[in-house]
mmCIF file of C-alpha atoms and ligand atoms in Angstrom:
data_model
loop_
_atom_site.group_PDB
_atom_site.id
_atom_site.type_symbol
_atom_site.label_atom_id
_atom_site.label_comp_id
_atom_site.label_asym_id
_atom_site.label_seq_id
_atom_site.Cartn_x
_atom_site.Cartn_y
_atom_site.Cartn_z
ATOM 1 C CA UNK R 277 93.040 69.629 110.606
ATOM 2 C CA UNK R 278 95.479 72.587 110.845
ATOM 3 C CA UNK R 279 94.533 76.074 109.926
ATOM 4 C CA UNK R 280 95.893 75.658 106.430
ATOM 5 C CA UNK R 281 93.659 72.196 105.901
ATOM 6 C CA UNK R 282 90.893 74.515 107.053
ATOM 7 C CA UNK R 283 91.083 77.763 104.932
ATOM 8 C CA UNK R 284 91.845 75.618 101.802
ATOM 9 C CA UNK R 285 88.880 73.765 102.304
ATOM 10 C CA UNK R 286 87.184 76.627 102.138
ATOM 11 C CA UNK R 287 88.896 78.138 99.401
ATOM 12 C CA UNK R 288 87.869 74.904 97.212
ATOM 13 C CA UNK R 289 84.457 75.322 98.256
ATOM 14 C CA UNK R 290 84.556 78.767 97.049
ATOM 15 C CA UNK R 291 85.501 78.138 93.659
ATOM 16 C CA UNK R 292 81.828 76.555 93.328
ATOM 17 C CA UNK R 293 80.274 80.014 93.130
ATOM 18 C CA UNK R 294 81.950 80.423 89.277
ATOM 19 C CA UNK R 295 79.489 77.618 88.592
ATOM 20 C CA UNK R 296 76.280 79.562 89.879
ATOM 21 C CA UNK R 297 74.822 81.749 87.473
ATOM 22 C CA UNK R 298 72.963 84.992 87.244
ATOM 23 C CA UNK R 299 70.054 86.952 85.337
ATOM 24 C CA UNK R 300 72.347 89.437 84.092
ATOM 25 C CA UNK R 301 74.184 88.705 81.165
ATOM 26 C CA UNK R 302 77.520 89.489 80.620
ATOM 27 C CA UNK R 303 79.206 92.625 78.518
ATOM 28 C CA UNK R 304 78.746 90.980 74.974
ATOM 29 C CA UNK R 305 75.404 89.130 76.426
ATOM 30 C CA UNK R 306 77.466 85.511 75.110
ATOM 31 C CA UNK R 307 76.173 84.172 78.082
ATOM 32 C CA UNK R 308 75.044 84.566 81.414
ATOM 33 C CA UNK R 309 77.319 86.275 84.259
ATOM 34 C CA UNK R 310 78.229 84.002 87.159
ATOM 35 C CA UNK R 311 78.455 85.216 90.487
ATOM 36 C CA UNK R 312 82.336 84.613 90.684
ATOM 37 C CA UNK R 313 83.007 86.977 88.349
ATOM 38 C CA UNK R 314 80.086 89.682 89.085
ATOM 39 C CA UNK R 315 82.300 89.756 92.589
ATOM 40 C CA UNK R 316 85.274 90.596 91.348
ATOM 41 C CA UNK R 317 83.137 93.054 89.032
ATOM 42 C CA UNK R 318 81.565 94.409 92.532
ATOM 43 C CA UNK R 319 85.109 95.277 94.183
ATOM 44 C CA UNK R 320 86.314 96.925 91.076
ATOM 45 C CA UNK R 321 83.658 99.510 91.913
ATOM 46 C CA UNK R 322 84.128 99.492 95.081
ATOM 47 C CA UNK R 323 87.889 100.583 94.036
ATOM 48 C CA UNK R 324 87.177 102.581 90.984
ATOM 49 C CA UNK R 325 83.762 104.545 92.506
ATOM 50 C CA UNK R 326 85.501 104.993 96.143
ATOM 51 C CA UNK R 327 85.307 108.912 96.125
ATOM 52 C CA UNK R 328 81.566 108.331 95.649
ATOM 53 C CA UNK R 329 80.810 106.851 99.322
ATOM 54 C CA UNK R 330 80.208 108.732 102.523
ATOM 55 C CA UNK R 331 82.470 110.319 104.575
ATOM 56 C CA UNK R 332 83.291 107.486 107.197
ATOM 57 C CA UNK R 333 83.004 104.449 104.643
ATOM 58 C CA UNK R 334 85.899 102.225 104.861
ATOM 59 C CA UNK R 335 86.492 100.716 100.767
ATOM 60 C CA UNK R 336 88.794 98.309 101.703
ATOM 61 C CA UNK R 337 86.105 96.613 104.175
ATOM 62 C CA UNK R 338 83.500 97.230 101.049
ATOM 63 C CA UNK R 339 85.777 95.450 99.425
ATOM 64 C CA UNK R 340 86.384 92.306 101.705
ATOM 65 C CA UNK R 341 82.496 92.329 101.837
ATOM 66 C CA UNK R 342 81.542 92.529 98.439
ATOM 67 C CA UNK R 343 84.367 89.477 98.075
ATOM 68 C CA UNK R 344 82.286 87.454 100.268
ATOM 69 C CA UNK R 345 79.130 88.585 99.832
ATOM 70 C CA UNK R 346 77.568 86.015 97.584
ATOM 71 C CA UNK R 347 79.064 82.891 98.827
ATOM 72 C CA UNK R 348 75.944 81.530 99.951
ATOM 73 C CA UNK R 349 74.725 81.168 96.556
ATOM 74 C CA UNK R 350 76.909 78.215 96.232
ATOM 75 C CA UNK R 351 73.805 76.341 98.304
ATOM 76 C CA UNK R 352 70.786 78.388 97.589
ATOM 77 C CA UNK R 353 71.676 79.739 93.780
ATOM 78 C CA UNK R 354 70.644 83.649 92.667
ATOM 79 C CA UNK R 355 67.434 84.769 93.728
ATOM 80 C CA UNK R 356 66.890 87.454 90.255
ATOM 81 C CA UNK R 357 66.059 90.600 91.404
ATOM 82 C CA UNK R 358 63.232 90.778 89.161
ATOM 83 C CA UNK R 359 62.008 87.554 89.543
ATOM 84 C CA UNK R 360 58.411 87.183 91.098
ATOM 85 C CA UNK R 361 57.462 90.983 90.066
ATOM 86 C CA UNK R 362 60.275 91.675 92.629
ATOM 87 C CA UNK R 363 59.263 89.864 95.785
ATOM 88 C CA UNK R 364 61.189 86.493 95.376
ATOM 89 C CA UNK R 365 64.582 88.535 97.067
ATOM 90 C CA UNK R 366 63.432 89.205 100.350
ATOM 91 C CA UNK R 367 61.530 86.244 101.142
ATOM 92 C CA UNK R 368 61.260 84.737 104.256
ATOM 93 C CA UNK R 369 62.392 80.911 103.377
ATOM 94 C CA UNK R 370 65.297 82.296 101.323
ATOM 95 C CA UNK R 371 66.619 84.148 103.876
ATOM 96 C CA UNK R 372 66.286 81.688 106.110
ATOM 97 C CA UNK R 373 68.312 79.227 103.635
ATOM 98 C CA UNK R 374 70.896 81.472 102.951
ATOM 99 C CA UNK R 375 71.671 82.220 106.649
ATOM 100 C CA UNK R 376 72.251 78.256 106.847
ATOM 101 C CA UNK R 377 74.617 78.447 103.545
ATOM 102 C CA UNK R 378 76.776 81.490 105.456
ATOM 103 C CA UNK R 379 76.927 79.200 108.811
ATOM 104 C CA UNK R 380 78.243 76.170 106.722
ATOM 105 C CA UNK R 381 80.618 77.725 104.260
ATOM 106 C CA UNK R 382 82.357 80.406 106.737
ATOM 107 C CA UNK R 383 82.069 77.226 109.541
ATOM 108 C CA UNK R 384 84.693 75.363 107.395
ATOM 109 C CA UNK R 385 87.456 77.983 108.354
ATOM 110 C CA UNK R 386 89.336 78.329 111.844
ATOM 111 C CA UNK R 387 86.634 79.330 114.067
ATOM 112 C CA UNK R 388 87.900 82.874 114.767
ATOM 113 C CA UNK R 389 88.524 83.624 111.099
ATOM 114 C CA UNK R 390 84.812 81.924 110.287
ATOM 115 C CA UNK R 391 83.443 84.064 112.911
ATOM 116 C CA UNK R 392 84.667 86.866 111.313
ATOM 117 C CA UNK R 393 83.987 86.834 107.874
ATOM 118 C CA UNK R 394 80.512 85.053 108.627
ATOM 119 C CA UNK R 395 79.968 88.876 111.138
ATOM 120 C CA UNK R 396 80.990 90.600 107.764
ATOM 121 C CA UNK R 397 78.431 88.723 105.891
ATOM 122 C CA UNK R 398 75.231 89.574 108.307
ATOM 123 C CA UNK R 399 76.867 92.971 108.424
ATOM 124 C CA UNK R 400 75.713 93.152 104.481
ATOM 125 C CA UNK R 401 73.132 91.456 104.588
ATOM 126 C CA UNK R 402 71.971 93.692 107.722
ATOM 127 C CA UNK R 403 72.063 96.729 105.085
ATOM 128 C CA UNK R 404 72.531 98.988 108.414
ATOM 129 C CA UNK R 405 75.801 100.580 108.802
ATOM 130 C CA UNK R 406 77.712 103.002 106.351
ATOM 131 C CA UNK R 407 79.834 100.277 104.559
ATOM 132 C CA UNK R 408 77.443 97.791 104.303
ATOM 133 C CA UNK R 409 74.558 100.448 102.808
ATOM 134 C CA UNK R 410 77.370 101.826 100.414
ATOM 135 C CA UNK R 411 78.548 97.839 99.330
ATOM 136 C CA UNK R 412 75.148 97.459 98.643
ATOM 137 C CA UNK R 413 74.578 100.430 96.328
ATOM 138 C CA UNK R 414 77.115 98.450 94.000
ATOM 139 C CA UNK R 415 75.595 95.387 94.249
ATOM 140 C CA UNK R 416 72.490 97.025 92.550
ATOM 141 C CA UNK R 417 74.003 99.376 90.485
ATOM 142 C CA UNK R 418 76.769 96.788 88.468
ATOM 143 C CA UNK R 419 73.726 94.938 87.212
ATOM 144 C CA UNK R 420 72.126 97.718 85.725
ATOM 145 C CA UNK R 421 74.816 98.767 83.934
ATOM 146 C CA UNK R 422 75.706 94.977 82.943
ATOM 147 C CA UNK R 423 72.010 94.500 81.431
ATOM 148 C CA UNK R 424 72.468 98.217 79.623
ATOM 149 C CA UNK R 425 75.577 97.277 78.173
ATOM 150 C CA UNK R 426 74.506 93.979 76.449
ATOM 151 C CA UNK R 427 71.088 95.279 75.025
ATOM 152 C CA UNK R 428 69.008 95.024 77.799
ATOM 153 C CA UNK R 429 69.406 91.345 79.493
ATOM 154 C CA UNK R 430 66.935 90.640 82.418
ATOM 155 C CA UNK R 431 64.882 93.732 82.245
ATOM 156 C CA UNK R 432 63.391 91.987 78.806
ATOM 157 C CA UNK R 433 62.843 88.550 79.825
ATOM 158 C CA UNK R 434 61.476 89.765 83.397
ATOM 159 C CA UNK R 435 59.786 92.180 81.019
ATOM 160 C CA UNK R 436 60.795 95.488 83.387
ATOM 161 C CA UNK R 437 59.758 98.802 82.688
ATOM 162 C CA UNK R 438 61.710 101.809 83.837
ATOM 163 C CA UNK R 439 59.246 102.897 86.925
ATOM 164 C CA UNK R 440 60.112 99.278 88.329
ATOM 165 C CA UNK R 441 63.378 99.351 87.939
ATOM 166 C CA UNK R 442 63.455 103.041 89.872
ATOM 167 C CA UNK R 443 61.521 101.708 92.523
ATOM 168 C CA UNK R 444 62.999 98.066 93.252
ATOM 169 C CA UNK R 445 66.628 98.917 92.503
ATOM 170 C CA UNK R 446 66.872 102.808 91.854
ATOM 171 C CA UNK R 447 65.965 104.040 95.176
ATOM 172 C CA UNK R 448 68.349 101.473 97.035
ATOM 173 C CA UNK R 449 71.530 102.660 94.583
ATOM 174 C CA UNK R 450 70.557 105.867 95.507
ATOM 175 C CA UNK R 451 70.580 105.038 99.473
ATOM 176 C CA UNK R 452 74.545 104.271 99.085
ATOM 177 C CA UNK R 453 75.260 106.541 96.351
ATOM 178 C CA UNK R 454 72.893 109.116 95.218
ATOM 179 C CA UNK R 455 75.689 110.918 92.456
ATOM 180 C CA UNK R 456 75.555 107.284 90.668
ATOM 181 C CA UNK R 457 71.927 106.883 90.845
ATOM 182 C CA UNK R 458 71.369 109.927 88.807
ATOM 183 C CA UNK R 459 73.943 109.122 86.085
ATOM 184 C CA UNK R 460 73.358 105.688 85.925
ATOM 185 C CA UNK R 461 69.181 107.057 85.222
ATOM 186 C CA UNK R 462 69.896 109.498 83.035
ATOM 187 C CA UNK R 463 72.609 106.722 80.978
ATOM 188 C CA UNK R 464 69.598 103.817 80.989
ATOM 189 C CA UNK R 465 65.903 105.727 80.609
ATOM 190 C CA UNK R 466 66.355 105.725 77.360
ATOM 191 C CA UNK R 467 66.824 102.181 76.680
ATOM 192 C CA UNK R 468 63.128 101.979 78.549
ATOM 193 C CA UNK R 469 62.038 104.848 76.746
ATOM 194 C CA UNK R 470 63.041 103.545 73.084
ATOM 195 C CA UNK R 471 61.575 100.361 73.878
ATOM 196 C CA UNK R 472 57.897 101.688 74.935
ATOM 197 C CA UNK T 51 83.753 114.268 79.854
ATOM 198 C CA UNK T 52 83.068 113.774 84.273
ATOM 199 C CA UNK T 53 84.679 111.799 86.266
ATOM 200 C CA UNK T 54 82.267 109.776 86.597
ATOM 201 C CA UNK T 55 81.957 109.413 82.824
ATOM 202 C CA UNK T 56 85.538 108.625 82.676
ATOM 203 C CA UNK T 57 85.119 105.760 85.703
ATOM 204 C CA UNK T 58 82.127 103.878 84.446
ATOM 205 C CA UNK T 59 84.176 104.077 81.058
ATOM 206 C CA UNK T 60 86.903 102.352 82.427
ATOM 207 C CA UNK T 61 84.392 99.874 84.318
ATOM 208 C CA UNK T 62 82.927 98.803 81.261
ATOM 209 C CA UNK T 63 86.009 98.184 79.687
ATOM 210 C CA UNK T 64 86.862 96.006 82.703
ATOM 211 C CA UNK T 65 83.695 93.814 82.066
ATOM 212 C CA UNK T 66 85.232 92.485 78.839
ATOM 213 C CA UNK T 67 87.894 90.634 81.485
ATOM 214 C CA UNK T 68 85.337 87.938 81.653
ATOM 215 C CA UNK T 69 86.053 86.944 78.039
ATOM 216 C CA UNK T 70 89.125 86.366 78.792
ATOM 217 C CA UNK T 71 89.760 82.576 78.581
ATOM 218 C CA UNK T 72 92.881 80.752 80.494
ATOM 219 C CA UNK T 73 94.358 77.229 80.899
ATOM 220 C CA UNK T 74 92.671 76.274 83.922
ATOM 221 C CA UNK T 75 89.529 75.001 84.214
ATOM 222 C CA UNK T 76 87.146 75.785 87.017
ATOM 223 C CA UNK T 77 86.919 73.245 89.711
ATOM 224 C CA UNK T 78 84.855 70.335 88.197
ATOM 225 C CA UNK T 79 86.255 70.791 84.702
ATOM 226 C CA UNK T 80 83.343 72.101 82.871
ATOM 227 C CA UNK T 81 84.771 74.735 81.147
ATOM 228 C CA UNK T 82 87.942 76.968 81.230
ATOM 229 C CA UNK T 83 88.078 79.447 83.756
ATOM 230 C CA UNK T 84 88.094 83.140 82.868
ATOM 231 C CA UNK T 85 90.345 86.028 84.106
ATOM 232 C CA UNK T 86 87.936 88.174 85.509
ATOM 233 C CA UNK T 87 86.236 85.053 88.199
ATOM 234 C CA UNK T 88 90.394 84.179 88.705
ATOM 235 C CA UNK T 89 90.994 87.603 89.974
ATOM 236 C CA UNK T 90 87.861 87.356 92.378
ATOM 237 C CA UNK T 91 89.689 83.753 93.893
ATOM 238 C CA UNK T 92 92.776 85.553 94.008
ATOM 239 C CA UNK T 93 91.092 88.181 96.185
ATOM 240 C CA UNK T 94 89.511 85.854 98.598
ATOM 241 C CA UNK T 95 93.017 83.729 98.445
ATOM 242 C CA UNK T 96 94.515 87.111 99.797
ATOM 243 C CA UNK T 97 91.792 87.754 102.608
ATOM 244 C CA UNK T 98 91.931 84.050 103.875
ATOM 245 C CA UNK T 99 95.643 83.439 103.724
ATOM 246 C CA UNK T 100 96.292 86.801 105.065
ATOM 247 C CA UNK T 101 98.036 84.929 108.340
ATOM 248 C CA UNK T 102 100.651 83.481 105.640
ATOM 249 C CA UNK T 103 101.792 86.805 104.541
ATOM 250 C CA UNK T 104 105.373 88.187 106.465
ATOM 251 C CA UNK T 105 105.156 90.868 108.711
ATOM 252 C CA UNK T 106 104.365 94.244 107.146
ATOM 253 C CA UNK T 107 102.381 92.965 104.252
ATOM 254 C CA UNK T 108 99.290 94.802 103.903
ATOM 255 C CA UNK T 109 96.470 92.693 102.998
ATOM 256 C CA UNK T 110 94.225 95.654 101.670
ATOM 257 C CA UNK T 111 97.164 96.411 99.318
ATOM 258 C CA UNK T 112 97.712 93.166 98.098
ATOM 259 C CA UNK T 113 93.518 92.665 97.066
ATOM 260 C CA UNK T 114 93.806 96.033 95.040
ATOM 261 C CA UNK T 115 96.929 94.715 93.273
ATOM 262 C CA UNK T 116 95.003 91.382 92.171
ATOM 263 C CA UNK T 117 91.964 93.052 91.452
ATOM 264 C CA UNK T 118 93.250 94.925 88.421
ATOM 265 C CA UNK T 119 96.647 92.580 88.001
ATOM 266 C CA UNK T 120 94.838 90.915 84.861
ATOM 267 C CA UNK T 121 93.061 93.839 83.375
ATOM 268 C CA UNK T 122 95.849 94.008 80.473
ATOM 269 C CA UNK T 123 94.591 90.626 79.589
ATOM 270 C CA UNK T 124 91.714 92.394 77.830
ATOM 271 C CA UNK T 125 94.349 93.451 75.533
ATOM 272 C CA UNK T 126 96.776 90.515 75.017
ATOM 273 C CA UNK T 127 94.922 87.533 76.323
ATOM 274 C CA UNK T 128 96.190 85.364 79.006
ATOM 275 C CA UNK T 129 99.659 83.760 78.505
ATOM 276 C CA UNK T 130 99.363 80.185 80.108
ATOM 277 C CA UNK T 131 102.429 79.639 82.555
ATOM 278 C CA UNK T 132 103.201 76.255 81.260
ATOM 279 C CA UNK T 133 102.942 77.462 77.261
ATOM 280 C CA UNK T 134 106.614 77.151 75.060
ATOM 281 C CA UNK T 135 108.021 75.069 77.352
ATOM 282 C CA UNK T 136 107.343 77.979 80.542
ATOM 283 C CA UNK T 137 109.396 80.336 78.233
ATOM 284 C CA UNK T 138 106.710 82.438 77.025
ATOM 285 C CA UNK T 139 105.202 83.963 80.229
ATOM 286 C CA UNK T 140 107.878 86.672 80.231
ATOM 287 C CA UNK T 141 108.689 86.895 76.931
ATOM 288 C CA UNK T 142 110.203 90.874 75.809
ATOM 289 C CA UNK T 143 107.253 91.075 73.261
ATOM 290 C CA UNK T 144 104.476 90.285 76.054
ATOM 291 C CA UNK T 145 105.849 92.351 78.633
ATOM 292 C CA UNK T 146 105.768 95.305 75.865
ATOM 293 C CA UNK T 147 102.487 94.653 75.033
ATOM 294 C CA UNK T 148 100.918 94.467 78.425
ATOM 295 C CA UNK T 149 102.425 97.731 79.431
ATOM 296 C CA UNK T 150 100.972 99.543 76.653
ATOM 297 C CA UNK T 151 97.524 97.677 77.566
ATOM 298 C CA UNK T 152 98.248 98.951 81.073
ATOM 299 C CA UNK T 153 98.873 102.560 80.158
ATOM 300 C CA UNK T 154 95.425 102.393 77.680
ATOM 301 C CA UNK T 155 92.806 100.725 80.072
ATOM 302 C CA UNK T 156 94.259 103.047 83.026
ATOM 303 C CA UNK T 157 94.105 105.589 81.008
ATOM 304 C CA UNK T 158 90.746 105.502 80.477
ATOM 305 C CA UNK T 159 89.971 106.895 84.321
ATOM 306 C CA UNK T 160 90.683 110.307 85.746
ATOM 307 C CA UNK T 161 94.342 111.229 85.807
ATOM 308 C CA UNK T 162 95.208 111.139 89.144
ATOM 309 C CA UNK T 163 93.023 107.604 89.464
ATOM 310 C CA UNK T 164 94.556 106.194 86.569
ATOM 311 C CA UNK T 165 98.433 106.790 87.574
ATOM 312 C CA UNK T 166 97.439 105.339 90.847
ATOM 313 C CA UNK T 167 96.336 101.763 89.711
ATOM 314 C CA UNK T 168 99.027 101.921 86.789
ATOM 315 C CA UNK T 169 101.539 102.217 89.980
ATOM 316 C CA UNK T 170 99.536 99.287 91.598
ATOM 317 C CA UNK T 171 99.584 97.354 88.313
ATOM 318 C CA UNK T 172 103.524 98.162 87.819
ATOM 319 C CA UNK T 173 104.439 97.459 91.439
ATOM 320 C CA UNK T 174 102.752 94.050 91.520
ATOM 321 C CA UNK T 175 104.283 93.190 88.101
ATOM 322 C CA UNK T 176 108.087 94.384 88.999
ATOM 323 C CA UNK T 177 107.277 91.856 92.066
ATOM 324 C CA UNK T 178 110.151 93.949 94.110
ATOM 325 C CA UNK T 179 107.857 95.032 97.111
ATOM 326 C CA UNK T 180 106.496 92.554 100.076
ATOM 327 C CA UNK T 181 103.271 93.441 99.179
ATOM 328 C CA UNK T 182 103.709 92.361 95.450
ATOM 329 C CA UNK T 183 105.552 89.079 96.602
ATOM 330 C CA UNK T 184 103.161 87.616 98.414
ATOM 331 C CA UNK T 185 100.473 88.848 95.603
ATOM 332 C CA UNK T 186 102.969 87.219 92.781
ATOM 333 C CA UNK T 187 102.679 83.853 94.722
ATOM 334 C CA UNK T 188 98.930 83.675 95.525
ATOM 335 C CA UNK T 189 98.675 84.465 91.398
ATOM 336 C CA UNK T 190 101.085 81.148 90.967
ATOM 337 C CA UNK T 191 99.188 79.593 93.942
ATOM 338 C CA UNK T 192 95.368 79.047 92.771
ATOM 339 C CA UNK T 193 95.581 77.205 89.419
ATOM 340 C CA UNK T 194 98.278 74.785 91.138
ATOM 341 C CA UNK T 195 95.408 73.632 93.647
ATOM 342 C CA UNK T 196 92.662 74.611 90.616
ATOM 343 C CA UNK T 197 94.233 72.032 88.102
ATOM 344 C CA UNK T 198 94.277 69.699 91.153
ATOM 345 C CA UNK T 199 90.599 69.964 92.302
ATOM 346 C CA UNK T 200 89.676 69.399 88.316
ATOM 347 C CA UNK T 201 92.043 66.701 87.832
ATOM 348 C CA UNK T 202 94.996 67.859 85.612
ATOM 349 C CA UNK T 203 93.842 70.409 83.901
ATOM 350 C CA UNK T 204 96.778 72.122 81.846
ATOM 351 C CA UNK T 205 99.335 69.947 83.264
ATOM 352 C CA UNK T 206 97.309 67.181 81.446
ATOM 353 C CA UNK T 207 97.486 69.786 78.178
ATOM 354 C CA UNK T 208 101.409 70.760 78.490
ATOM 355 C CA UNK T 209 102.545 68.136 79.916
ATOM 356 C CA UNK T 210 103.919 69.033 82.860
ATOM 357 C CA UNK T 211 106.186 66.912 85.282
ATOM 358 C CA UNK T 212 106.467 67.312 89.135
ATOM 359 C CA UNK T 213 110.045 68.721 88.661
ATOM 360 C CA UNK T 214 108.520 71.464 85.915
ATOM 361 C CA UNK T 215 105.819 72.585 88.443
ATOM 362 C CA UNK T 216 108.327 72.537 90.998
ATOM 363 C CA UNK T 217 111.061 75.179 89.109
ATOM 364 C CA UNK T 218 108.417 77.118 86.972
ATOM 365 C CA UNK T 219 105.988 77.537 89.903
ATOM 366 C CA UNK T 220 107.574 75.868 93.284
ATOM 367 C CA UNK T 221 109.905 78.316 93.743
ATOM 368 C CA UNK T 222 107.659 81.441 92.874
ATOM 369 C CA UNK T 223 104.829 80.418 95.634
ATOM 370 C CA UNK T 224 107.205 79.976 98.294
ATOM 371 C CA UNK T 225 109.086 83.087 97.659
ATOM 372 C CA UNK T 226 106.158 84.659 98.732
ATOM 373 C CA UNK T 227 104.816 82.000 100.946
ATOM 374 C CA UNK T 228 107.058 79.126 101.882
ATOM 375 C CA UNK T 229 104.903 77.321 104.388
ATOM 376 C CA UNK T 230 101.333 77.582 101.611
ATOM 377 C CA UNK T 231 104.197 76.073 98.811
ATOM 378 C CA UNK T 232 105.214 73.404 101.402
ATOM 379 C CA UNK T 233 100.980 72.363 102.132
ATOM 380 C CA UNK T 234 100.561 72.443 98.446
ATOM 381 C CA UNK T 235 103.304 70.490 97.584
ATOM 382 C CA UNK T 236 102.520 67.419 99.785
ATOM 383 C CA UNK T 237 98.793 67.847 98.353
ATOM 384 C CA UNK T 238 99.330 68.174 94.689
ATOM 385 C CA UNK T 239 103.080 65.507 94.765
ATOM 386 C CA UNK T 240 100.529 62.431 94.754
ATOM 387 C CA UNK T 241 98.896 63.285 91.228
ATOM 388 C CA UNK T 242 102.288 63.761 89.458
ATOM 389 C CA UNK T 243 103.232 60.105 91.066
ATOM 390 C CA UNK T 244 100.502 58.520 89.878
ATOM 391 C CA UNK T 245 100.829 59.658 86.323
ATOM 392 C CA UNK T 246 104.179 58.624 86.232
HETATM 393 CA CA1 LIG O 176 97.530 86.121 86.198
#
């Protein structure tokens, strides 16, 4: 196989993720969003909400992150956020699974370019450094203003109430990018509130 | 009105790019795929062919460009490539009509945000620079290999010969990248034979 054989292998295995779909609904709540399209949605922050990250925060390698962030999905699906009162995420066997998925799907590039996207992936995942804590922000925040904007999505089938939603996603926008955590709270308590 | 107001305007606006339906259909033909997931494989086309693009290219450049390259869609739809005989993709009417659609949805962010991505937006579609070249043909590149991975897809709808592809798309891939139109040739030459 020559590099070319390689990445476009991988690039048809990619296009599997438009077929994995979300909790979140999407703008017009028609149907559900898949996780193709939330990561195009994801860099479009990253682009659009750039001045709102740390001094030292490279976008563009947000950007290549949140591009390949969910690949692994294609094998192990979307673990909702609110599924399982909020424990189902983090879980040891999932984790474990999606590690595999990242191994196999980066493995079918040229090694050094599958080495280094699959390093960009754990970086994420490792939620440690500047980029990867900001790249994550977004990944929490585009939901919540994806379920707000089609009438209220998964927080009413995972029946959510505002104090849950601050704790499980609120305080880990807020990590990355405290300025959007407070708009995005003061844009979405009401929602909660008129719903109580 | 913040500018943070005037950004998550803008990024709600950019949601509605997932409605937007084209003529290819996602890899195992279920269902046409949408603008906003095409951007996202247009993005990850651009950070895994990135060793295809000439000298001076830069890659970080080129993702901005085809994150937002479709956002007019919202306002116009998509025009398919192979529609009126290939005539209607840059049609006077269309062009008009995007650029207006450019100049609204832009002009939903912050002034100095919005000129920048209407530059991006305008650059990529004068398709003058390097960086909007090799963009251009990674845009003409993915639903080539998409119709092939689905079987047809709108070849099967318009009709398209070998010799059509060849002028209406051929040409435009490897002006940007000669050696990813030559791989995709040899790949996609074998479908158009067996029709015959
Ligand atoms: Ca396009």
């Amino acid at each position: 196989m020559t590099r070319l054989d390689q990445q476009f292998t991988f690039l048809a295995e990619a296009e599997k993720l438009k077929s994995v779909t979300r909790a979140t609904p999407i703008h017009d709540a028609s149907r559900p969003e898949n996780s193709g399209e939330h990561s195009w949605s994801l860099a479009l922050y990253a682009l659009t909400l750039a001045e709102q990250a740390p001094e030292g925060v490279s976008i563009d390698r947000v950007i290549r992150m949140l591009l390949l962030h969910d690949l692994v999905e294609i094998d192990v699906g979307d673990v909702p956020i609110h599924s399982q009162g909020g424990t189902a995420h983090g879980a040891e066997d999932i984790l474990k699974a999606e590690a595999a998925a990242a191994e196999r799907i980066f493995g079918l590039l040229p090694g050094d370019q599958g080495a280094q996207m699959l390093a960009l992936w754990q970086e994420f995942e490792a939620n440690e450094t500047p980029d990867a804590i900001f790249a994550k922000s977004l990944d929490r925040v585009q939901p919540v203003l994806l379920n707000h904007q089609s009438g209220g999505g998964s927080w009413i089938d995972y029946d959510v109430s505002f104090t849950q939603l601050e704790e499980r996603i609120g305080t880990k926008i807020a990590r990355g990018a405290p300025a959007v955590w407070d708009w995005v709270r003061d844009r979405v308590e009401g929602w909660f509130a008129a719903r109580s």
